[in-house]
Coordinates of C-alpha atoms and ligand atoms in Angstrom, one line a residue:
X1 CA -1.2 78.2 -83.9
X2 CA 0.4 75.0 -82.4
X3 CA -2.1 72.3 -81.6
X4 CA -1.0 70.4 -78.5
X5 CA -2.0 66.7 -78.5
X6 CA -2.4 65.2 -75.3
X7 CA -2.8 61.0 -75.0
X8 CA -5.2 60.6 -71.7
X9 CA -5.5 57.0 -71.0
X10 CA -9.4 56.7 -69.4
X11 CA -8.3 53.7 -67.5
X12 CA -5.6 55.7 -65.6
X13 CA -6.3 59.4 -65.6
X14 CA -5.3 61.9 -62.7
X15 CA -6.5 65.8 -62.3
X16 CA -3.3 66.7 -63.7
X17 CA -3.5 64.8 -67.1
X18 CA -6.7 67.8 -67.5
X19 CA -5.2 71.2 -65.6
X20 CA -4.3 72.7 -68.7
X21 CA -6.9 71.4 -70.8
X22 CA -9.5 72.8 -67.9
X23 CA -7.3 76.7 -68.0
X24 CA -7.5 76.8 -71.6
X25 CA -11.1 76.1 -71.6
X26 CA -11.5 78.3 -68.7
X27 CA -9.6 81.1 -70.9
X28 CA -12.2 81.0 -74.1
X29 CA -10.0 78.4 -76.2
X30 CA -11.2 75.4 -78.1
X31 CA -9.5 71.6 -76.5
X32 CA -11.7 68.7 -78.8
X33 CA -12.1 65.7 -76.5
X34 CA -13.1 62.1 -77.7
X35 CA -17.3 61.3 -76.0
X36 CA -18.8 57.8 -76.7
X37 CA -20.3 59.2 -79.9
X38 CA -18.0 61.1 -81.6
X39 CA -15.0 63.4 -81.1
X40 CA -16.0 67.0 -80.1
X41 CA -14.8 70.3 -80.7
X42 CA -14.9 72.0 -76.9
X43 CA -15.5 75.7 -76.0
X44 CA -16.7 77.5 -72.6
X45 CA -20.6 77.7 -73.1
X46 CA -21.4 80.3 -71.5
X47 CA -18.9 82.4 -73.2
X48 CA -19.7 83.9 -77.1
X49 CA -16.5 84.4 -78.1
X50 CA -15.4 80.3 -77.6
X51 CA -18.9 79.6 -79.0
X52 CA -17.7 82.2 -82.6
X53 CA -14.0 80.3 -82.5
X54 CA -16.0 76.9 -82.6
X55 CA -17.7 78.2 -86.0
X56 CA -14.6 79.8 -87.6
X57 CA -12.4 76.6 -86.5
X58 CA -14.8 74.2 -88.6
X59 CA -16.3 76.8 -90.9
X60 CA -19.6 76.1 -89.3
X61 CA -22.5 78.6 -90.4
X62 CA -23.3 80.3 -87.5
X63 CA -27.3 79.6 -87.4
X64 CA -26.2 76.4 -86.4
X65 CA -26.8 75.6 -82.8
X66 CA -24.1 73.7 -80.6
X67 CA -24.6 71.2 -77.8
X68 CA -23.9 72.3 -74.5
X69 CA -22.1 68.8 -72.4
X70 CA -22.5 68.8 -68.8
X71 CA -22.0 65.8 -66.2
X72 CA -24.2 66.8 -63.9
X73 CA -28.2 66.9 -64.0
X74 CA -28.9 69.8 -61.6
X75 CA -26.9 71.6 -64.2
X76 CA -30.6 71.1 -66.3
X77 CA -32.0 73.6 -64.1
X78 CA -29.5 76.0 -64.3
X79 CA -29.1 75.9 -68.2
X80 CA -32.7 75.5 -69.0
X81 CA -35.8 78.2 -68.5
X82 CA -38.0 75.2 -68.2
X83 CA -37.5 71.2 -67.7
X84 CA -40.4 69.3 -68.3
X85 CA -41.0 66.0 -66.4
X86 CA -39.6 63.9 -70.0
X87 CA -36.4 65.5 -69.2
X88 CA -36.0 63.7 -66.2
X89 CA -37.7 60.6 -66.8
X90 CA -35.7 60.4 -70.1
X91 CA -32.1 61.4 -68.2
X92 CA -32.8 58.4 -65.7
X93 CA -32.9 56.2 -68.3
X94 CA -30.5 57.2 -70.9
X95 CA -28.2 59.5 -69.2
X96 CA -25.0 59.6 -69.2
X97 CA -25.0 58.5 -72.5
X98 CA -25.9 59.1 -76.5
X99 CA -29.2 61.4 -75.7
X100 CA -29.6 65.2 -76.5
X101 CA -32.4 66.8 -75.3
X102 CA -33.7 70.2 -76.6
X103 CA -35.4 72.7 -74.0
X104 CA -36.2 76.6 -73.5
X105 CA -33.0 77.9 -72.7
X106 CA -32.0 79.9 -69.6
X107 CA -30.7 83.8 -70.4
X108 CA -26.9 82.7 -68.7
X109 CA -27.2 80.7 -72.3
X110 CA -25.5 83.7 -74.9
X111 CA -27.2 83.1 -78.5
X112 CA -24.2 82.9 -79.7
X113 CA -23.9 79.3 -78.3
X114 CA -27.3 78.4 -79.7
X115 CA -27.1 79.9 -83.6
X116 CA -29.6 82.5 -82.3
X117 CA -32.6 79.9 -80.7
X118 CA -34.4 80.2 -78.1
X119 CA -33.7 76.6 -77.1
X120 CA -30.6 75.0 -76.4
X121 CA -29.2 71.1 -76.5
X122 CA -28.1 69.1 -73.3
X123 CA -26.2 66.1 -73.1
X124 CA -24.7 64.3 -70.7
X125 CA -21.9 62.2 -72.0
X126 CA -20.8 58.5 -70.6
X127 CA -17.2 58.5 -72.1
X128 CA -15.4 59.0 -68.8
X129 CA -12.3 61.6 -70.7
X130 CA -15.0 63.6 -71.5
X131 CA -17.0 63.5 -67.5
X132 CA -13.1 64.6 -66.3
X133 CA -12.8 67.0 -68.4
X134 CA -16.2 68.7 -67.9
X135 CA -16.0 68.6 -64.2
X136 CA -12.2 69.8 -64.0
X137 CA -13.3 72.8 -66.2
X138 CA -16.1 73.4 -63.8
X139 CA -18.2 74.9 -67.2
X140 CA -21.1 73.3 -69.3
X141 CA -18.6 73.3 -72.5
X142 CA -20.3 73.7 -76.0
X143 CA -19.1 71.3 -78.2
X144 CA -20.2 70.3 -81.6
X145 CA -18.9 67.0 -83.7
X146 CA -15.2 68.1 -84.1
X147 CA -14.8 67.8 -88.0
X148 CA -14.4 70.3 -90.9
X149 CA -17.9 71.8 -91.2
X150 CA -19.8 69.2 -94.4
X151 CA -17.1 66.3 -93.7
X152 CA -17.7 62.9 -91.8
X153 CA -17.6 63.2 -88.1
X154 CA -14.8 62.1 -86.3
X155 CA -13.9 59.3 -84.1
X156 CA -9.9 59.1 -83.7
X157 CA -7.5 61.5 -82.9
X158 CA -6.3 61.0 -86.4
X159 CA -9.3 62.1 -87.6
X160 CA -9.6 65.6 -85.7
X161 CA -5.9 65.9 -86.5
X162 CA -6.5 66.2 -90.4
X163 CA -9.8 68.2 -89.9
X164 CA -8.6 70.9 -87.6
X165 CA -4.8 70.8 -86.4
X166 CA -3.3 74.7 -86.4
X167 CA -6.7 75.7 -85.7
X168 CA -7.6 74.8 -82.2
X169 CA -5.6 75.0 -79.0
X170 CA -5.5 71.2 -77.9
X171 CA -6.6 67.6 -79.2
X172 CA -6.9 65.3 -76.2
X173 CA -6.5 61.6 -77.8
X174 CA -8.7 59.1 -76.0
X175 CA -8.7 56.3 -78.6
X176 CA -11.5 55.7 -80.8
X177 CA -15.2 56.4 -79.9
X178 CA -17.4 53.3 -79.1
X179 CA -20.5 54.2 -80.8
X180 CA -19.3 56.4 -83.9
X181 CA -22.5 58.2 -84.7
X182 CA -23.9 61.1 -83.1
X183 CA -25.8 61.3 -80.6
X184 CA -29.7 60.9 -81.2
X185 CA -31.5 64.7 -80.6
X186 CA -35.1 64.9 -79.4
X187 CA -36.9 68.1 -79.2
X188 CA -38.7 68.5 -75.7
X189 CA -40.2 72.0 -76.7
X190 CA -43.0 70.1 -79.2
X191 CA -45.9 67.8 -78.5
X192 CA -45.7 65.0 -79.4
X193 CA -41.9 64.8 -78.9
X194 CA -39.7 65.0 -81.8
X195 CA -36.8 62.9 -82.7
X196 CA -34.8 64.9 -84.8
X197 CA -31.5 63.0 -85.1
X198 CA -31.6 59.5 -84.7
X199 CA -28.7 58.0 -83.1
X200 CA -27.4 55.1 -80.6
X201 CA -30.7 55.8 -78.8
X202 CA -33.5 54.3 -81.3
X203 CA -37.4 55.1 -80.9
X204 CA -38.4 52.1 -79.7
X205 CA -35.9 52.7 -76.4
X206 CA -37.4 55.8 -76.3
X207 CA -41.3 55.2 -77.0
X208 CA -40.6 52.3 -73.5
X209 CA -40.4 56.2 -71.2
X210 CA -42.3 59.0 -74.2
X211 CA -44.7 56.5 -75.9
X212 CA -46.5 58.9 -78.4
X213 CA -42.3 60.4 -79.9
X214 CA -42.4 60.5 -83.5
X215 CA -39.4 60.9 -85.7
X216 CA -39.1 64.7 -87.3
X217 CA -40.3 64.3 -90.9
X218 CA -36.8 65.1 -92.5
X219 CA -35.1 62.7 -90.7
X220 CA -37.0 59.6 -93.0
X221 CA -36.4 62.4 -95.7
X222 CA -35.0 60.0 -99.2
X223 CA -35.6 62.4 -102.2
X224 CA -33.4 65.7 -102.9
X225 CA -36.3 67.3 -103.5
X226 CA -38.8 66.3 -101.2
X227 CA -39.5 70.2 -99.9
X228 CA -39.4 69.3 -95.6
X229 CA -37.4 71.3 -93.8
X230 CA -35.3 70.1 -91.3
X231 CA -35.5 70.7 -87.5
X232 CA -32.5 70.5 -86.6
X233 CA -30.7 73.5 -88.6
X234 CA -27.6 71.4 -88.6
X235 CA -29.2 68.6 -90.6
X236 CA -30.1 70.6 -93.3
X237 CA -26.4 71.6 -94.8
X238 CA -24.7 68.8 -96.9
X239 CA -22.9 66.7 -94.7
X240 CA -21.1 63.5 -93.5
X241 CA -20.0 63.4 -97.5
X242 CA -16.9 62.3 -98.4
X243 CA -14.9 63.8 -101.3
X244 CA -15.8 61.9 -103.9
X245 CA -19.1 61.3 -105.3
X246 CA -21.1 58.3 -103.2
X247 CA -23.6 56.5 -104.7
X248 CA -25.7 53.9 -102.5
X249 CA -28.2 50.6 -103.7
X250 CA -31.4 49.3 -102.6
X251 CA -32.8 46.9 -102.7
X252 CA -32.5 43.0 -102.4
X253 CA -29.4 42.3 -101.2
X254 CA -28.0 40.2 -104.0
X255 CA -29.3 42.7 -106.8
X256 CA -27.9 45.6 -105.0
X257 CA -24.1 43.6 -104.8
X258 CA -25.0 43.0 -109.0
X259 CA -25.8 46.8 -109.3
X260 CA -22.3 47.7 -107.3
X261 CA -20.0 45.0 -109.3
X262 CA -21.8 46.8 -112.7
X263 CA -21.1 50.0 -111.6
X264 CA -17.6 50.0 -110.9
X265 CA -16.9 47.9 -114.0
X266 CA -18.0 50.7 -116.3
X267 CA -16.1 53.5 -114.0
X268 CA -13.2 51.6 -113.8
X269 CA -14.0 50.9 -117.6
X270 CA -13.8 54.7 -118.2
X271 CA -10.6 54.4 -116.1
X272 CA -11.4 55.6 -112.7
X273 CA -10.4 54.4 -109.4
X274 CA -13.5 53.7 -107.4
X275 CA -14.1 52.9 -103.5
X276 CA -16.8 50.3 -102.8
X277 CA -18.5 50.8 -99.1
X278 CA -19.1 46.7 -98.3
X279 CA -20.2 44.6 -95.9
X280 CA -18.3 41.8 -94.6
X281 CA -21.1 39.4 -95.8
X282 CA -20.3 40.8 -99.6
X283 CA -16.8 42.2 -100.1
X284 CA -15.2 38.7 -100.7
X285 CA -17.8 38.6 -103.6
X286 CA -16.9 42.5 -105.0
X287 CA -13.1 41.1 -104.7
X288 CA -14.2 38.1 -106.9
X289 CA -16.3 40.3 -108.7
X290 CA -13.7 42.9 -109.6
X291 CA -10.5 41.1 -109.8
X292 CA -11.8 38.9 -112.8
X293 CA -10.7 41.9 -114.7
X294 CA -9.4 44.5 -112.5
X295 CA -7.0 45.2 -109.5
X296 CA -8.2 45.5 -106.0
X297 CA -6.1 47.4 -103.5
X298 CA -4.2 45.3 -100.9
X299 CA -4.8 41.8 -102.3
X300 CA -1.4 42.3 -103.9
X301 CA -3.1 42.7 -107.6
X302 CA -2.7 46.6 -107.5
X303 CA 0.3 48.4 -107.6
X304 CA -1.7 51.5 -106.8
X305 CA -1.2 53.0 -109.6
X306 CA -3.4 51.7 -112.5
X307 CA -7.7 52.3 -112.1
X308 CA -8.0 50.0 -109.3
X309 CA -11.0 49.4 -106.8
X310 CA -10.9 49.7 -103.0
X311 CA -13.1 47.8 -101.3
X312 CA -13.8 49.0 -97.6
X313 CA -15.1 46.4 -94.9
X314 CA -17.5 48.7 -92.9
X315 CA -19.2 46.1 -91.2
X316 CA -21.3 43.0 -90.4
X317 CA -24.7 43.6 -91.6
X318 CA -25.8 41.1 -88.6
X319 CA -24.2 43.4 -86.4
X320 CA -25.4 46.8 -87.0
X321 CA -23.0 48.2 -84.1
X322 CA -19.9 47.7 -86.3
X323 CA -21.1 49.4 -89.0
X324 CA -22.0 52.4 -86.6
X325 CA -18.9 52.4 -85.1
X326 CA -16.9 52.2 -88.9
X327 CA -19.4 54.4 -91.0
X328 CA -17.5 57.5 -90.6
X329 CA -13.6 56.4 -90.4
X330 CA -14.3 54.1 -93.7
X331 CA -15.8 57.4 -95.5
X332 CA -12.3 59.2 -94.8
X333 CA -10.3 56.5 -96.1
X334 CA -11.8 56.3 -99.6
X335 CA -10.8 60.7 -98.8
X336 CA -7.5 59.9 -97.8
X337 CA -6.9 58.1 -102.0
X338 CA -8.6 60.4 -103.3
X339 CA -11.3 58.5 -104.6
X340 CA -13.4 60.2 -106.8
X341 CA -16.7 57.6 -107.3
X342 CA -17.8 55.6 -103.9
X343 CA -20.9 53.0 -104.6
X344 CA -22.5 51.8 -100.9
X345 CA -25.3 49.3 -99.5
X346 CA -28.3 49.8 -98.3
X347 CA -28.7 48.5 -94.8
X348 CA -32.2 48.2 -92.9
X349 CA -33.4 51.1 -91.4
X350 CA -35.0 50.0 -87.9
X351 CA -33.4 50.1 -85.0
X352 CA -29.7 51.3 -85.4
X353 CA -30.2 51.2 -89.3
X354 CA -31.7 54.0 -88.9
X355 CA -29.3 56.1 -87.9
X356 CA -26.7 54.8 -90.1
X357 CA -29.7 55.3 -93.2
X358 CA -30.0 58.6 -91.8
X359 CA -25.7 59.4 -92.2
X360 CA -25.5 57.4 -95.5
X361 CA -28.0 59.0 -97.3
X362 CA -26.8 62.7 -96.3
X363 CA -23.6 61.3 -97.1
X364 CA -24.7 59.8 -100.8
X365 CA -26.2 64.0 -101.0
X366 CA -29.8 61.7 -101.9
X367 CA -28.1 60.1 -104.4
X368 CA -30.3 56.3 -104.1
X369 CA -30.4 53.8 -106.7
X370 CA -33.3 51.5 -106.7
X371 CA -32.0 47.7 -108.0
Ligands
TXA1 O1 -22.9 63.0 -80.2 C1 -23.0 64.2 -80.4 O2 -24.1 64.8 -80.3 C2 -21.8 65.0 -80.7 C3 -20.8 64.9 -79.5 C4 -19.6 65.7 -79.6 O3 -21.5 65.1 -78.3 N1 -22.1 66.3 -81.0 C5 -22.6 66.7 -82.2 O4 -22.8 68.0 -82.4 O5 -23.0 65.9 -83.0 P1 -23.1 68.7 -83.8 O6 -23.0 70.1 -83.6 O7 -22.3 68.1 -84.9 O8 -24.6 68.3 -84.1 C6 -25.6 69.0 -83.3 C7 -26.9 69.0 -84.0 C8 -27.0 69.9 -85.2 O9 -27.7 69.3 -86.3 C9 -27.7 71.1 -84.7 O10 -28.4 71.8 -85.6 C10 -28.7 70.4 -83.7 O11 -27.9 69.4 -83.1 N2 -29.1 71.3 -82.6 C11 -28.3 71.9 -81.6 N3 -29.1 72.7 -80.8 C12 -30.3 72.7 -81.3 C13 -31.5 73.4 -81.0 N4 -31.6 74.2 -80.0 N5 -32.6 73.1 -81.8 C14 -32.6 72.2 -82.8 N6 -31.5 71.6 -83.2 C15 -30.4 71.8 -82.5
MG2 MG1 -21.7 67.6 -86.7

């Protein structure tokens, strides 16, 4: 099929810029629309048969529930068999915005939608494209991240492009996502109340309204064999990972950038390209580092052709919101070369760091080296 792209500008949008967006939705078909998160993959909710295209466009397994976007809170009532008081108290605060909220789900709800649960996730999201759009369709629309099922999430246009043009009916390009990781999931339907994604949204922002939340256990979860299931089904699958095979360091800072430089020496030794993931407080050291004996793409020492290294500025580890909002489009790049071994940092993992901790380390597949 023939994916139509549509540019919506959010500053200057009209009713029209969404009327066929809205029909096609309306009609069962899949439009992916950018939210402050991420980019997601859009179907009617209420409707299986968008819900099964959703998991055959991103060869999703189908035990693996969507979130259902809405941009209006009486839709809670509707949607949901039960909303506890949390729900509200938590929308008030956080809503719209990066918060998904997991409830008993009301029969108009198919299972299809929901990978079979009993429970469904709610969000309502702040990106103003993606408000239009659910309120010119007039449906709660389903929508999960709208990437290849196991691949980083996605955050352009571009990005949705590579992962999933020919398979869905339209791509409505709103520019990059703010935020550029998911949003953060808590689970309503346990006591104490369960984060089990974090996200934007960290548990100390949510402990000031549900003091006694606790993360999940596999969302702190470090060792591939550490036996906790995951809540969440979709955190369980490999995911976020990139092609090639990432590796991330911990530890002190200046060890972990020793550990990196040693590393890529030996690959690129053996005559490998390799991708280093950096932050801007380091990658003028890996450049140093590296071009004592090797070349680094784009500082004019590599004709692109020879084992070089690519070093990729994801962010300032003193501002943890630029490596959110980079993580995922800096994963694709090392994709788009083709490069086959990716060596990370660690970053802190309170607050934000959590989250990005939480994507990295499903990215790396567990793969930690202690320095
Ligand atoms: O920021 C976001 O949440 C983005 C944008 C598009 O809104 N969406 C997103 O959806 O990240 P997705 O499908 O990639 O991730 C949803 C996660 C999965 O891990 C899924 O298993 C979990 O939410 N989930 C959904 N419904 C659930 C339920 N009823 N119980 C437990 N986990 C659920
Ligand atoms: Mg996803």
């Amino acid at each position: 099929m023939e994916t139509i792209i549509k540019k919506i500008d959010a500053e200057n949008m009209t009713s029209g810029d969404f009327k066929d967006a809205a029909a096609l939705l309306r009609d069962g078909k899949l439009v992916a629309f950018p939210t402050e998160t991420v980019y997601g993959l859009g179907g009617d909710a209420f409707d299986p048969t968008a819900s099964a295209r959703i998991y055959a466009a991103k060869g999703r397994p189908s035990d693996n529930p969507l979130i259902v976007h809405i941009a209006d809170i009486d839709e809670l009532k509707k949607l949901c068999r039960e909303v506890p008081d949390e729900a509200y108290l938590l929308a008030d605060k956080f809503w719209p915005g990066p918060l998904t909220m997991i409830m008993k789900k009301a029969d108009c709800i198919p299972k299809e939608t929901t990978g079979g649960l009993d429970t469904v996730a709610i969000r309502m999201p702040s990106h103003p494209i993606a408000r239009r759009l659910i309120q010119e369709t007039g449906l709660p629309i389903a929508a999960p991240s709208a990437n290849a099922s196991g691949r980083p999430s996605t955050t352009k246009a571009e990005h949705v492009i590579e992962d999933l043009n020919g398979r869905i009916e339209m791509i409505i390009d709103g520019g990059s996502s703010d935020i550029g990781l998911e949003s953060t999931i808590v689970d309503l339907t346990v006591k104490p109340v369960q984060i089990l994604r974090p996200g934007f949204i960290t548990i100390e922002m949510l402990k000031a309204v549900i003091p006694d939340i606790v993360y999940d256990k596999a969302v702190l979860k470090r060792e591939k064999n550490d036996s906790v299931v995951a809540r969440a089904p979709g955190m369980k699958y490999r995911h976020y990972a990139p092609k090639g095979e990432l590796v991330i360091f911990e530890g002190e800072p200046d060890r972990v950038m020793d550990a990196i430089l040693e590393a890529s020496g030996k690959k690129l030794e053996e005559g490998y390209v390799v991708g280093i993931l950096a932050s801007e407080e380091f990658a003028g050291d890996y450049v140093a580092g590296i071009s004592k004996k090797w070349p680094v793409l784009g500082t004019g020492n590599s004709s692109g052709r020879e084992p070089y290294a690519l070093i990729e500025v994801v962010g300032s580890r003193d501002n943890e919101e630029t490596i959110a909002a980079n993580l995922f489009d800096k994963l694709r790049d090392f994709d788009a070369k083709e490069i086959p071994y990716i060596f990370g940092e660690c970053f802190p993992g309170d607050n934000l760091g959590a989250a990005i901790m939480n994507r990295l380390v499903k990215a790396a597949g567990y793969h930690i080296e202690k320095v």
